[in-house]
Amino acid sequence: MVTIKEEVKKYNGLNVHFVPNEKFKTVHIVVKFRAPLSRETITKRALLPYVLQQGPNKYPSRKELQIALDNLYGAVLSIDGGKKGNSHILSFRLEVANEKFIPNESNIIEEAVGLLNEVIFHPNIDGNSFQEQVFNREKETLRQKIKSIVDDKMKYANMRLIDEMCEGEIYQTHVSGYEEDLSSLTAQDLYQYYKDLLENDQIDIYVLGDIEVNKMEQVISSTFKREGNQKTEKKVETDKSPSSKEVKEVIEEQNVQQAKLHIGYRTNILFQDSKYPALQVFNGVLGGFPGSKLFINVREKNSLAYYASSRLESHKGLLLVFSGIAPKDYQKARDIMEEQMTAMKDGDITNDELKETKDLIVNSLLETLDHPQGIIEMLYQQVIADTRISPDQLIENIQKVTLEEVIEVGKSIEEDTVYLLTSKGGE
């Protein structure tokens, strides 16, 4: 039994999740901002973590902010952005020592919450603008990150697969933003958007650790406050991706030695659907683990791939297959990869494969629940999917999956796009 307690309270326009857990010696406070993915705002949202990490008004430099964190027994702060389905999420994470275990200390957590509040709600500004010097420097940092994606060929190929597969869909939006947007973006523009984000984003705060909920509730409710009248949160539409009748093939040539063959499938199943556990098992047998069909047949038996695996985009309904191959082996590798998908759909799965995969998924879930951030992310998945399911229920659902259910899931999976990044001339 894995019991994760979660108490959710709403006040000050915030959703606050208390997760008391005596297992951990530190307290984790995570603040998540959620808004619909948008091509118009994504570059601003991608840039905000860089700017806000440089220090709030009270500690207006990275050095002063770090000293403030060090004074809280080496508290650790991180800020980043990501997409889940059609949502864009900004995450502010703070890990701090629990005063319970430090003699003669009684205010560490309160001070840490205050510091996080400063970072999020009281940035270093100049009138109605972020500080020009900080803004310009961090804009350049983001520009370099966007440019560097092409150097990481696996990441680049995955981005290009989504570009082609989700053309015209909001999920196509690049999570790191767009270089062409940066030139015209000003410190004033970013600050105006930041104020809009504070007013309109859905905000969820997680507090996890060996805590007294009543005491933490007082600290959170007296520290975190949204200014003004909060408007209705913008609803994020979830969609099962449209299926296309013909498989799209895209071949791109660059100066590479190892080709990247990535294949995208529409599963027509989302995280909150009853068939999702069976889809997890389907993906696990196909390519989710070492020892899966893709790994054994493409890499080990035929020596055609440097790697071969698959993963789910659970809030978008996609199954993505990845492999690194020699350019000359494209057709053969593609044929064998597609044969594995056909075998899955035909129910060519042994009892051992089924049992081993279910055990691996359960172990992976248990491992996730061994880490505070893993627990928070697992709980937040449910917010994104607008569903409630306990970790115990998740595990039980996986264990109950039958071969017939896995075969049934296969019927809804459709091949959509094949993307190959290969060497010039294909050799």
XYZ file of C-alpha atoms in Angstrom, residues 38-382:
345
model
C -0.245 29.813 -27.254
C 2.121 30.676 -30.107
C 1.655 34.375 -29.215
C 2.787 34.056 -25.582
C 5.152 31.058 -25.520
C 8.396 33.020 -26.008
C 7.506 35.339 -23.127
C 6.671 32.379 -20.895
C 9.929 30.664 -21.896
C 11.915 33.799 -20.996
C 10.278 34.513 -17.624
C 12.099 31.772 -15.620
C 15.464 33.149 -16.778
C 14.593 36.692 -15.682
C 12.898 35.821 -12.377
C 15.816 33.574 -11.297
C 18.127 36.588 -11.372
C 16.686 37.865 -8.097
C 13.586 39.687 -6.790
C 13.342 43.321 -5.721
C 14.493 42.441 -2.190
C 17.560 40.512 -3.441
C 18.217 42.194 -6.816
C 21.074 40.008 -8.041
C 21.744 36.317 -8.459
C 24.446 36.559 -5.800
C 22.171 38.207 -3.206
C 19.426 35.673 -3.905
C 21.910 32.815 -3.458
C 23.091 34.266 -0.125
C 19.454 34.426 1.043
C 19.017 30.754 0.058
C 22.286 29.776 1.772
C 21.104 31.493 4.962
C 18.123 29.126 4.963
C 20.450 26.155 5.522
C 21.207 25.829 1.806
C 17.666 25.977 0.420
C 17.512 25.108 -3.315
C 15.424 27.106 -5.793
C 14.689 26.256 -9.433
C 12.292 27.666 -12.029
C 11.406 26.126 -15.382
C 8.674 25.773 -17.991
C 7.164 22.848 -19.878
C 4.111 21.701 -21.779
C 1.616 19.014 -20.868
C -0.991 18.467 -23.538
C -2.336 21.878 -24.539
C -1.208 23.511 -21.276
C 1.974 25.453 -20.595
C 3.249 25.103 -17.039
C 5.721 27.336 -15.178
C 7.115 25.612 -12.068
C 8.809 27.333 -9.118
C 10.418 24.756 -6.807
C 11.959 25.345 -3.394
C 13.455 22.671 -1.169
C 14.239 23.768 2.390
C 15.424 22.129 5.610
C 12.658 21.188 8.044
C 13.045 23.203 11.253
C 11.735 20.168 13.200
C 15.173 18.618 12.863
C 17.254 21.728 13.647
C 17.669 22.737 17.305
C 16.704 26.331 18.228
C 15.173 27.063 14.832
C 11.479 27.798 14.451
C 10.994 30.054 11.411
C 12.955 28.469 8.557
C 9.901 27.302 6.593
C 8.079 30.597 7.130
C 11.129 32.521 5.882
C 11.474 30.160 2.914
C 7.822 30.679 1.926
C 8.430 34.434 2.232
C 11.485 34.199 -0.021
C 9.620 32.188 -2.664
C 6.786 34.721 -2.532
C 9.331 37.516 -3.159
C 10.781 35.689 -6.178
C 7.369 35.067 -7.748
C 5.330 38.147 -6.853
C 7.887 40.925 -6.254
C 10.420 40.848 -9.096
C 13.240 43.293 -9.661
C 11.574 45.960 -11.796
C 12.191 49.509 -12.947
C 8.836 51.285 -13.077
C 6.666 49.278 -15.487
C 9.520 47.205 -16.849
C 11.959 44.476 -15.894
C 15.521 45.738 -15.450
C 16.929 46.304 -18.957
C 20.361 44.881 -18.220
C 18.986 41.650 -16.739
C 16.345 41.354 -19.459
C 18.833 41.783 -22.325
C 21.290 39.307 -20.836
C 18.647 36.613 -20.238
C 17.077 37.208 -23.655
C 20.465 36.338 -25.145
C 20.684 33.231 -22.929
C 17.317 32.021 -24.257
C 18.341 32.834 -27.831
C 21.398 30.602 -27.464
C 19.272 27.809 -25.996
C 16.839 27.947 -28.929
C 19.748 27.927 -31.395
C 21.406 24.980 -29.641
C 18.416 22.640 -30.141
C 19.640 21.845 -33.663
C 22.928 20.572 -32.132
C 21.116 17.945 -30.025
C 19.978 15.769 -32.918
C 17.664 13.545 -30.879
C 15.872 16.532 -29.344
C 15.791 18.292 -32.711
C 14.322 15.244 -34.478
C 11.634 14.915 -31.822
C 10.738 18.600 -32.191
C 10.541 18.236 -35.969
C 8.364 15.107 -35.665
C 5.876 17.078 -33.542
C 6.090 20.015 -36.011
C 5.044 17.756 -38.855
C 2.647 15.530 -36.971
C 0.775 18.313 -35.169
C 0.843 20.907 -37.948
C -1.970 23.385 -37.343
C -2.546 22.123 -33.774
C -1.646 24.148 -30.695
C 0.530 21.269 -29.397
C 2.986 22.066 -32.195
C 4.090 25.160 -30.201
C 7.809 25.059 -29.285
C 8.197 25.084 -25.517
C 11.480 27.059 -25.640
C 9.890 29.814 -27.713
C 10.934 31.267 -31.070
C 14.065 33.194 -31.941
C 12.159 35.513 -34.316
C 9.990 36.716 -31.384
C 12.970 37.770 -29.287
C 14.140 40.647 -31.488
C 10.994 42.726 -30.991
C 10.349 41.689 -27.363
C 11.033 44.468 -24.820
C 11.474 44.473 -21.049
C 8.171 46.407 -20.826
C 6.341 43.806 -22.968
C 7.565 40.982 -20.756
C 6.571 42.786 -17.548
C 3.066 43.501 -18.895
C 2.677 39.833 -19.819
C 3.980 38.779 -16.386
C 1.263 40.896 -14.724
C -1.342 39.266 -16.977
C -0.029 35.830 -16.030
C -0.361 36.602 -12.297
C -3.972 37.566 -12.850
C -5.109 34.870 -15.280
C -3.059 31.685 -14.811
C -4.387 28.828 -12.714
C -2.029 28.649 -9.722
C -1.500 25.444 -7.735
C 0.792 25.414 -4.696
C 2.117 22.113 -3.308
C 3.615 21.802 0.191
C 5.105 18.371 0.852
C 7.046 17.100 3.858
C 6.791 16.311 7.564
C 4.409 19.227 8.162
C 1.436 20.200 10.324
C -1.240 21.159 7.822
C -2.970 23.734 10.051
C 0.288 25.541 10.765
C 1.359 25.480 7.098
C -2.064 26.707 6.034
C -1.593 29.823 8.172
C 1.858 30.439 6.689
C 0.726 29.970 3.068
C -2.552 31.920 3.371
C -0.878 34.879 5.078
C 2.035 34.997 2.600
C 0.748 34.156 -0.896
C -1.905 36.560 -2.141
C -3.069 37.387 -5.645
C -3.621 41.066 -6.203
C -6.855 42.445 -7.648
C -9.923 40.518 -8.677
C -8.893 37.276 -10.248
C -10.632 36.667 -13.533
C -12.037 33.274 -14.426
C -9.178 30.919 -15.247
C -8.767 30.361 -18.974
C -10.018 26.861 -19.690
C -7.491 24.612 -21.378
C -9.113 22.468 -24.027
C -7.894 18.876 -24.130
C -8.165 17.213 -27.487
C -7.547 13.798 -28.870
C -5.470 14.557 -31.904
C -7.199 14.260 -35.257
C -6.229 11.193 -37.233
C -5.085 11.507 -40.810
C -5.830 8.836 -43.377
C -2.378 8.723 -45.010
C 0.916 8.242 -43.202
C 3.084 11.324 -43.685
C 6.768 10.709 -44.489
C 9.262 13.519 -43.946
C 12.969 13.142 -44.792
C 15.369 15.902 -43.795
C 19.065 15.946 -44.632
C 21.822 17.433 -42.497
C 25.480 16.792 -41.905
C 24.961 13.835 -39.525
C 26.607 10.437 -39.182
C 23.828 8.750 -37.201
C 20.329 9.096 -38.658
C 17.322 9.641 -36.382
C 14.191 7.710 -37.280
C 11.208 8.892 -35.225
C 7.648 7.650 -35.787
C 4.509 9.247 -34.347
C 1.245 7.389 -33.657
C -2.150 8.719 -32.546
C -3.426 6.641 -29.605
C -6.820 8.375 -29.266
C -6.504 7.768 -25.497
C -5.725 10.379 -22.813
C -4.453 10.102 -19.213
C -7.978 10.325 -17.750
C -9.454 7.612 -19.982
C -10.282 4.178 -18.542
C -8.138 2.531 -21.235
C -4.997 4.486 -20.245
C -3.497 1.761 -17.949
C -3.728 -0.744 -20.829
C -2.054 1.829 -23.105
C 0.799 2.152 -20.584
C 1.290 -1.616 -20.714
C 1.076 -1.568 -24.540
C 3.823 1.089 -24.677
C 5.926 -0.773 -22.101
C 5.896 -4.020 -24.122
C 6.535 -2.156 -27.386
C 9.437 0.095 -26.387
C 9.142 1.498 -22.875
C 11.930 -0.565 -21.290
C 15.176 -2.368 -22.163
C 13.980 -5.808 -23.218
C 10.980 -4.441 -25.103
C 10.098 -5.556 -28.629
C 11.754 -2.553 -30.297
C 14.976 -2.978 -28.319
C 15.204 -6.740 -28.873
C 14.198 -6.868 -32.546
C 15.622 -3.656 -33.977
C 18.766 -3.319 -31.905
C 19.798 -6.734 -30.620
C 18.598 -9.239 -33.234
C 19.212 -7.126 -36.329
C 21.862 -4.669 -35.069
C 20.039 -1.871 -36.886
C 19.791 0.746 -34.139
C 22.050 2.412 -31.600
C 18.908 2.854 -29.504
C 15.199 2.082 -30.003
C 12.442 3.036 -27.580
C 8.964 4.530 -27.280
C 7.098 6.835 -24.929
C 3.630 8.310 -24.427
C 2.500 11.917 -24.497
C -0.293 11.143 -22.057
C -2.184 14.448 -22.196
C -2.149 14.629 -25.999
C -2.795 11.045 -27.016
C 0.473 10.368 -28.830
C 2.835 7.395 -28.854
C 6.305 8.329 -30.116
C 8.939 5.834 -31.281
C 12.612 6.868 -31.348
C 15.662 5.239 -32.899
C 19.184 6.085 -33.978
C 20.262 4.163 -37.091
C 22.838 4.097 -39.889
C 21.450 6.211 -42.780
C 21.612 3.247 -45.205
C 19.365 1.138 -42.930
C 16.321 3.433 -43.033
C 13.859 1.213 -44.903
C 14.880 -1.994 -43.176
C 14.752 -0.417 -39.711
C 11.390 1.229 -40.443
C 9.950 -2.081 -41.674
C 11.073 -3.956 -38.551
C 9.801 -1.170 -36.243
C 6.413 -1.213 -37.946
C 6.374 -5.023 -37.721
C 6.657 -4.710 -33.927
C 3.609 -2.437 -33.848
C 1.689 -4.948 -35.998
C 2.750 -7.799 -33.689
C 1.448 -5.814 -30.705
C -1.895 -5.199 -32.411
C -2.154 -8.891 -33.302
C -1.657 -9.830 -29.656
C 1.754 -11.421 -30.223
C 2.633 -10.888 -26.562
C 3.697 -13.672 -24.194
C 2.443 -13.978 -20.616
C 6.007 -13.351 -19.467
C 6.241 -10.124 -21.495
C 2.935 -8.948 -20.061
C 3.817 -9.762 -16.444
C 7.357 -8.403 -16.654
C 6.148 -5.136 -18.203
C 3.442 -4.632 -15.579
C 6.028 -5.254 -12.833
C 8.416 -2.730 -14.425
C 5.687 -0.072 -14.663
C 4.668 -0.628 -11.030
C 8.323 -0.454 -9.919
C 8.726 2.758 -11.891
C 5.658 4.248 -10.178
C 6.948 3.182 -6.751
C 10.323 4.727 -7.568
C 8.592 7.984 -8.529
C 6.768 7.931 -5.187
C 10.131 7.658 -3.400
C 10.949 11.236 -4.423
C 9.111 14.372 -3.257
C 9.160 15.953 -6.722
C 7.908 12.687 -8.215
C 4.926 12.665 -5.845
C 4.100 16.292 -6.672
C 4.324 15.688 -10.423
C 2.138 12.597 -10.129
C -0.488 14.561 -8.189
C -0.293 17.456 -10.643
C -0.920 15.105 -13.588
C -4.400 14.735 -12.117
